[in-house]
Coordinates of C-alpha atoms in Angstrom, one line a residue:
M921 CA 33.1 108.5 95.2
I922 CA 32.4 107.8 98.5
F923 CA 35.4 108.4 99.7
E924 CA 37.6 111.4 99.4
Y925 CA 41.0 109.8 97.6
D926 CA 43.2 110.6 100.4
E927 CA 40.9 109.0 102.9
L928 CA 39.8 106.1 100.4
R929 CA 44.0 105.1 100.2
E930 CA 43.9 105.5 103.7
Y931 CA 41.5 102.6 103.7
V932 CA 42.4 100.3 101.3
E933 CA 45.8 100.5 102.8
E934 CA 44.5 99.8 106.4
D935 CA 42.5 96.6 104.7
F936 CA 45.7 95.2 103.3
D937 CA 47.0 95.7 106.5
H938 CA 44.5 93.8 108.4
F939 CA 44.2 91.2 106.3
F940 CA 48.0 90.7 106.0
Q941 CA 48.4 90.4 109.7
M942 CA 45.1 87.8 109.7
G943 CA 47.7 85.7 107.6
F944 CA 46.5 86.3 104.0
N945 CA 49.0 85.7 102.0
E946 CA 49.5 88.2 98.7
K947 CA 47.0 86.2 96.5
Q948 CA 44.5 86.2 98.9
I949 CA 44.4 90.1 99.4
Y950 CA 44.0 91.2 96.4
P951 CA 40.3 90.1 96.6
A952 CA 39.3 90.4 100.2
V953 CA 40.1 93.8 99.8
L954 CA 38.2 94.4 96.7
E955 CA 35.2 92.4 98.4
E956 CA 35.4 95.2 101.1
Y957 CA 34.3 97.8 98.7
Q958 CA 33.0 96.4 95.4
H959 CA 29.2 95.7 96.8
G960 CA 29.2 99.2 98.7
E961 CA 26.5 101.5 97.6
N962 CA 27.2 103.8 94.8
F963 CA 31.0 101.9 94.1
S964 CA 32.1 103.7 90.7
Q965 CA 34.5 103.1 88.4
A966 CA 36.6 105.5 89.3
E967 CA 37.1 103.9 93.1
N968 CA 37.8 101.0 91.7
I969 CA 40.3 102.4 89.5
C970 CA 42.0 104.1 92.8
I971 CA 41.6 100.8 95.0
H972 CA 43.7 99.1 92.2
I973 CA 46.4 101.9 92.1
F974 CA 46.5 101.8 96.1
L975 CA 47.0 97.8 96.2
A976 CA 49.6 98.0 93.5
L977 CA 51.7 100.5 95.0
K978 CA 51.4 98.5 98.5
Y979 CA 51.9 95.4 96.8
A980 CA 55.2 96.9 95.2
K981 CA 56.3 98.6 98.4
M982 CA 55.8 95.0 100.1
G983 CA 58.0 93.5 97.7
F984 CA 55.0 91.5 96.3
H985 CA 53.8 90.1 92.8
Y986 CA 51.3 92.7 91.8
D987 CA 50.9 91.5 87.7
E988 CA 47.3 90.7 88.3
I989 CA 46.2 94.0 89.5
A990 CA 48.2 96.1 87.0
D991 CA 46.8 94.2 84.4
K992 CA 43.2 94.8 86.0
L993 CA 44.0 97.9 86.1
K994 CA 44.8 98.4 82.6
A995 CA 42.0 96.8 81.4
L996 CA 40.1 99.4 84.2
M997 CA 42.0 102.0 82.1
N998 CA 40.5 101.5 78.8
E999 CA 36.8 100.7 80.2
A1000 CA 36.5 104.4 81.8
L1001 CA 36.5 107.5 80.1
E1002 CA 39.2 110.0 81.2
H1003 CA 37.1 112.9 81.6
E1004 CA 34.4 110.7 84.1
V1005 CA 37.5 110.1 86.5
K1006 CA 38.7 113.6 86.3
A1007 CA 35.5 114.3 87.0
E1008 CA 34.5 112.4 90.2
L1009 CA 37.9 113.0 91.7
K1010 CA 38.5 117.2 91.1
N1011 CA 41.1 117.9 92.9
A1012 CA 42.3 114.6 93.6
Y1013 CA 43.5 114.1 89.8
T1014 CA 46.8 115.1 90.1
K1015 CA 47.3 112.9 92.7
F1016 CA 45.7 110.3 91.0
V1017 CA 47.6 110.9 87.8
A1018 CA 51.0 110.7 90.1
D1019 CA 49.8 107.5 91.5
L1020 CA 48.8 105.9 88.4
G1021 CA 52.2 106.6 86.8
S1022 CA 53.8 104.3 89.7
S1023 CA 51.5 101.9 90.0
M1024 CA 52.5 101.2 86.0
N1025 CA 56.3 100.6 86.3

């Protein structure tokens, strides 16, 4: 990952807030935020999963529906090998596991 876990979380939340303030609705924010990252250099499966977790948590906090994000997150988790994510996140893996559990509720 290009960013540290907490740094990526902060950037995703800032991007969410930016698009929300621009008048994007909940269906528009998700793809807009993804677009900010998915074409970046060295975009990884772990980064993609983290972004989905952060978006699911933010959507839940805002009271938005996030079924589409949760479904995609489940599909990504099926694709990703846990050891790959753990190796990439290193010390932030415990935060990841806690956030993953919260985002799936």
